[in-house]
Coordinates of C-alpha atoms in Angstrom, one line a residue:
X142 CA -29.5 -26.1 -40.7
X143 CA -31.0 -22.7 -39.9
X144 CA -33.0 -24.4 -37.1
X145 CA -29.9 -25.9 -35.6
X146 CA -28.0 -22.6 -35.9
X147 CA -30.8 -20.8 -34.1
X148 CA -30.9 -23.5 -31.4
X149 CA -27.2 -23.3 -30.8
X150 CA -27.3 -19.5 -30.7
X151 CA -30.1 -19.7 -28.1
X152 CA -28.1 -22.1 -25.9
X153 CA -25.0 -19.9 -26.2
X154 CA -27.0 -16.8 -25.3
X155 CA -28.6 -18.5 -22.3
X156 CA -25.2 -19.6 -21.0
X157 CA -23.8 -16.1 -21.4
X158 CA -26.9 -14.7 -19.6
X159 CA -26.4 -17.1 -16.7
X160 CA -22.7 -16.3 -16.5
X161 CA -23.3 -12.5 -16.5
X162 CA -26.0 -12.9 -13.8
X163 CA -23.8 -15.0 -11.6
X164 CA -20.8 -12.6 -12.0
X165 CA -23.1 -9.7 -11.2
X166 CA -24.4 -11.3 -8.0
X167 CA -20.8 -12.2 -6.9
X168 CA -19.4 -8.7 -7.6
X169 CA -22.4 -7.0 -6.0
X170 CA -22.1 -9.2 -2.9
X171 CA -18.3 -8.5 -2.6
X172 CA -18.9 -4.7 -2.9
X173 CA -21.7 -4.8 -0.4
X174 CA -19.6 -6.8 2.0
X175 CA -16.6 -4.4 1.9
X176 CA -18.6 -1.2 1.7
X177 CA -17.8 0.9 4.7
X178 CA -14.9 -1.2 5.8
X179 CA -11.2 -0.4 5.8
X180 CA -10.9 -2.7 2.7
X181 CA -13.0 -0.4 0.5
X182 CA -10.5 2.5 0.1
X183 CA -7.6 0.1 -0.4
X184 CA -9.5 -1.8 -3.1
X185 CA -10.6 1.5 -4.8
X186 CA -7.0 2.8 -4.7
X187 CA -5.5 -0.4 -6.1
X188 CA -8.2 -0.6 -8.8
X189 CA -7.6 3.1 -9.8
X190 CA -3.8 2.6 -10.1
X191 CA -4.2 -0.6 -12.1
X192 CA -6.7 1.0 -14.5
X193 CA -4.5 4.1 -15.1
X194 CA -1.4 1.9 -15.7
X195 CA -3.3 -0.2 -18.2
X196 CA -4.7 2.8 -20.0
X197 CA -1.3 4.6 -20.3
X198 CA 0.5 1.4 -21.5
X199 CA -2.3 0.8 -24.1
X200 CA -2.5 4.4 -25.4
X201 CA 1.3 5.0 -25.6
X202 CA 2.2 1.4 -26.4
X203 CA 4.6 1.1 -23.5
X204 CA 5.7 -2.5 -23.6
X205 CA 7.5 -2.6 -20.3
X206 CA 4.7 -0.9 -18.3
X207 CA 2.2 -3.2 -20.0
X208 CA 4.2 -6.3 -19.1
X209 CA 4.5 -5.2 -15.5
X210 CA 0.7 -4.5 -15.3
X211 CA -0.1 -7.9 -16.7
X212 CA 2.3 -9.6 -14.2
X213 CA 0.9 -7.7 -11.3
X214 CA -2.6 -8.9 -12.2
X215 CA -1.5 -12.4 -11.4
X216 CA -0.7 -11.5 -7.9
X217 CA -4.0 -9.8 -7.1
X218 CA -5.4 -13.0 -5.5
X219 CA -2.5 -13.3 -3.1
X220 CA -2.5 -9.6 -2.2
X221 CA -6.3 -9.8 -1.6
X222 CA -5.8 -12.6 0.9
X223 CA -3.2 -10.7 2.8
X224 CA -4.8 -7.2 2.7
X225 CA -8.4 -8.4 3.3
X226 CA -7.6 -11.1 5.8
X227 CA -10.1 -10.0 8.5
X228 CA -12.9 -9.5 6.0
X229 CA -12.3 -12.8 4.3
X230 CA -12.2 -14.6 7.6
X231 CA -15.5 -13.1 8.7
X232 CA -17.1 -13.9 5.4
X233 CA -16.2 -17.6 5.7
X234 CA -17.4 -17.6 9.2
X235 CA -20.8 -16.2 8.1
X236 CA -21.1 -18.7 5.3
X237 CA -20.4 -21.5 7.7
X238 CA -22.9 -20.5 10.3
X239 CA -26.3 -22.2 10.6
X240 CA -29.7 -20.7 10.9
X241 CA -30.4 -18.1 13.5
X242 CA -30.7 -19.5 16.9
X243 CA -34.2 -19.8 18.2
X244 CA -34.7 -17.7 21.3
X245 CA -37.4 -16.7 23.8
X246 CA -38.1 -13.1 23.0
X247 CA -39.3 -12.5 26.6
X248 CA -36.0 -13.8 28.0
X249 CA -34.1 -11.8 25.3
X250 CA -35.7 -8.6 26.5
X251 CA -34.7 -9.5 30.1
X252 CA -31.1 -10.1 29.0
X253 CA -31.0 -6.8 27.1
X254 CA -32.3 -4.9 30.2
X255 CA -29.8 -6.6 32.4
X256 CA -26.9 -5.7 30.1
X257 CA -28.1 -2.1 29.7
X258 CA -28.5 -1.6 33.5
X259 CA -25.1 -3.2 34.2
X260 CA -23.3 -1.0 31.6
X261 CA -24.8 2.2 33.1
X262 CA -24.1 1.0 36.7
X263 CA -20.5 0.5 35.8
X264 CA -20.3 3.8 33.8
X265 CA -21.6 5.8 36.8
X266 CA -18.8 4.4 38.9
X267 CA -16.2 4.6 36.2
X268 CA -15.5 0.9 36.3
X269 CA -14.0 -0.3 33.0
X270 CA -15.8 -3.1 31.2
X271 CA -15.7 -5.1 28.0
X272 CA -18.7 -7.1 27.1
X273 CA -19.1 -9.2 23.9
X274 CA -22.6 -10.5 23.2
X275 CA -22.6 -13.6 20.9
X276 CA -25.0 -13.6 18.0
X277 CA -24.8 -16.2 15.1
X278 CA -21.0 -16.8 14.7
X279 CA -19.7 -18.9 17.6
X280 CA -17.0 -17.4 19.9
X281 CA -15.6 -20.6 21.3
X282 CA -12.0 -19.6 20.4
X283 CA -12.4 -16.5 22.5
X284 CA -14.1 -18.3 25.4
X285 CA -11.2 -20.7 25.6
X286 CA -8.8 -17.8 26.0
X287 CA -10.4 -16.9 29.3
X288 CA -11.9 -18.5 32.4
X289 CA -15.1 -20.5 31.9
X290 CA -18.0 -19.2 34.0
X291 CA -21.1 -20.8 32.6
X292 CA -23.4 -18.9 34.9
X293 CA -26.9 -17.4 34.5
X294 CA -26.6 -13.7 33.6
X295 CA -27.5 -11.2 36.3
X296 CA -26.6 -7.6 36.9
X297 CA -25.0 -8.4 40.2
X298 CA -22.7 -11.0 38.8
X299 CA -21.8 -9.0 35.7
X300 CA -20.9 -5.9 37.7
X301 CA -19.0 -8.0 40.3
X302 CA -16.8 -9.5 37.6
X303 CA -15.5 -6.1 36.5
X304 CA -15.0 -4.7 40.0
X305 CA -11.3 -3.5 40.2
X306 CA -8.7 -5.9 41.6
X307 CA -10.9 -9.0 41.3
X308 CA -9.3 -12.0 39.6
X309 CA -11.6 -11.9 36.6
X310 CA -11.9 -8.1 36.0
X311 CA -9.0 -7.9 33.4
X312 CA -10.2 -8.8 30.0
X313 CA -13.5 -9.3 28.3
X314 CA -16.7 -11.1 29.1
X315 CA -18.6 -13.3 26.6
X316 CA -22.3 -13.6 26.9
X317 CA -24.3 -16.2 24.9
X318 CA -28.0 -16.3 25.2
X319 CA -28.8 -15.8 28.9
X320 CA -25.5 -17.2 30.1
X321 CA -22.1 -15.6 31.0
X322 CA -19.9 -18.1 29.2
X323 CA -16.5 -16.8 30.2
X324 CA -14.6 -13.8 31.6
X325 CA -11.0 -12.5 31.5
X326 CA -11.0 -13.3 27.8
X327 CA -8.4 -11.9 25.4
X328 CA -10.0 -10.1 22.4
X329 CA -8.0 -9.4 19.3
X330 CA -7.0 -5.7 18.9
X331 CA -8.2 -3.9 15.8
X332 CA -5.5 -2.8 13.4
X333 CA -7.7 -0.1 11.9
X334 CA -5.8 3.2 11.6
X335 CA -9.1 5.1 11.5
X336 CA -9.7 4.5 15.2
X337 CA -9.0 7.7 17.3
X338 CA -5.5 7.5 18.7
X339 CA -6.6 8.6 22.1
X340 CA -8.6 5.4 22.6
X341 CA -6.9 2.7 24.6
X342 CA -6.5 -1.1 24.2
X343 CA -10.0 -1.8 25.6
X344 CA -11.7 0.1 22.8
X345 CA -9.4 -1.4 20.2
X346 CA -10.2 -4.9 21.6
X347 CA -13.9 -4.1 21.5
X348 CA -13.7 -3.1 17.8
X349 CA -11.4 -6.0 17.0
X350 CA -13.7 -8.7 18.3
X351 CA -16.5 -7.3 16.1
X352 CA -14.2 -7.5 13.1
X353 CA -13.7 -11.2 13.7
X354 CA -17.3 -12.2 14.5
X355 CA -20.8 -10.7 14.2
X356 CA -21.1 -10.1 18.0
X357 CA -22.1 -6.8 19.6
X358 CA -19.5 -5.4 22.0
X359 CA -20.1 -2.8 24.8
X360 CA -17.1 -0.9 26.2
X361 CA -17.2 1.2 29.4
X362 CA -14.3 3.6 29.8
X363 CA -12.7 3.7 33.3
X364 CA -11.2 7.1 32.6
X365 CA -14.4 9.0 31.4
X366 CA -17.2 6.6 32.4
X367 CA -18.4 6.8 28.8
X368 CA -20.2 3.9 27.1
X369 CA -19.3 2.8 23.6
X370 CA -20.8 0.1 21.4
X371 CA -19.0 -1.7 18.6
X372 CA -20.5 -3.6 15.7
X373 CA -19.0 -4.8 12.4
X374 CA -15.7 -3.0 13.0
X375 CA -17.4 0.3 13.7
X376 CA -17.5 2.2 17.0
X377 CA -20.2 4.5 18.4
X378 CA -19.1 6.5 21.4
X379 CA -21.0 8.5 24.1
X380 CA -24.0 6.2 24.0
X381 CA -26.7 7.1 26.5
X382 CA -29.2 4.7 28.1
X383 CA -31.9 5.0 25.5
X384 CA -29.5 4.7 22.5
X385 CA -27.8 1.7 24.0
X386 CA -31.2 0.0 24.6
X387 CA -32.3 0.8 21.0
X388 CA -29.1 -0.7 19.5
X389 CA -29.3 -3.8 21.6
X390 CA -32.9 -4.3 20.6
X391 CA -32.0 -3.9 16.9
X392 CA -29.1 -6.4 17.1
X393 CA -30.4 -9.0 19.5
X394 CA -34.2 -8.8 19.4
X395 CA -35.4 -7.6 16.1
X396 CA -33.1 -10.0 14.1
X397 CA -34.7 -12.9 16.0
X398 CA -38.3 -11.8 15.4
X399 CA -37.6 -11.4 11.7
X400 CA -35.7 -14.2 10.1
X401 CA -35.2 -12.3 6.9
X402 CA -33.8 -9.3 8.7
X403 CA -31.1 -7.7 6.5
X404 CA -27.6 -7.4 8.0
X405 CA -27.0 -4.5 5.8
X406 CA -29.9 -2.6 7.4
X407 CA -28.3 -3.1 10.8
X408 CA -25.0 -1.9 9.5
X409 CA -26.5 1.2 7.8
X410 CA -28.4 2.1 11.0
X411 CA -25.3 1.7 13.1
X412 CA -23.2 3.8 10.6
X413 CA -25.7 6.6 11.1
X414 CA -25.4 6.2 14.8
X415 CA -21.6 6.4 14.6
X416 CA -21.8 9.6 12.5
X417 CA -24.2 11.1 14.9
X418 CA -21.9 10.4 17.9
X419 CA -18.9 11.8 16.0
X420 CA -20.9 15.0 15.2
X421 CA -21.9 15.4 18.8
X422 CA -18.3 15.0 20.0
X423 CA -17.1 17.6 17.5
X424 CA -19.7 20.1 18.8
X425 CA -18.4 19.5 22.4

């Protein structure tokens, strides 16, 4: 009997250990995913209010407040879907994507150079541009909103598309591999209140498209000629030629060379770049 009791206890302990490990992984993954996004302060605030309400109702035996707190907890799932809609959509998109696309690193370097040169050519002439570079999550739904081009990428063609008063200059360009897939595409505008109010719809569209997919988006301002780069819903402004080249290499080249390249590493590097750009703007 003691042997059976010990065996059952061992099985129960093993199940509990597996459940704790799985829950820990899920919670850690969720926290890692929302860290640095607009969902983080909302989740922290909601959790704080819920915890305080539960503690007060428990300590002072407040039946009504306790009942309300218990009822609210049943609505958390629905509220999470509404509040965290962009983050959830991006998470499912990443879960559904396949392995990283195989690419020719030599050609990728050429593509990066073409994009970098084009962005600075447009910036010098204060020609507005919005360029989204596809990575792992497909952008077909955005390509279908514009005019299909399906042409080999070149600096001349890319700059010509954004030249003022041409039929395709208004909207964004989607680049996949070494092809310009489409132009005059409509990108979703970001609803993030943290974006500087002085920025126009082009910058909001650049940030918005990176909230929906894992693409890298380059924005050239027609008012100032400044270059910005957006990734994972974050925006770095005032990017010079060397910094833009370094970011493009990190996002497009390094991730192809290393299959185990961590997305969080890219995010952390880019956050640092964003903070540096904001500090430089404050000094000016």
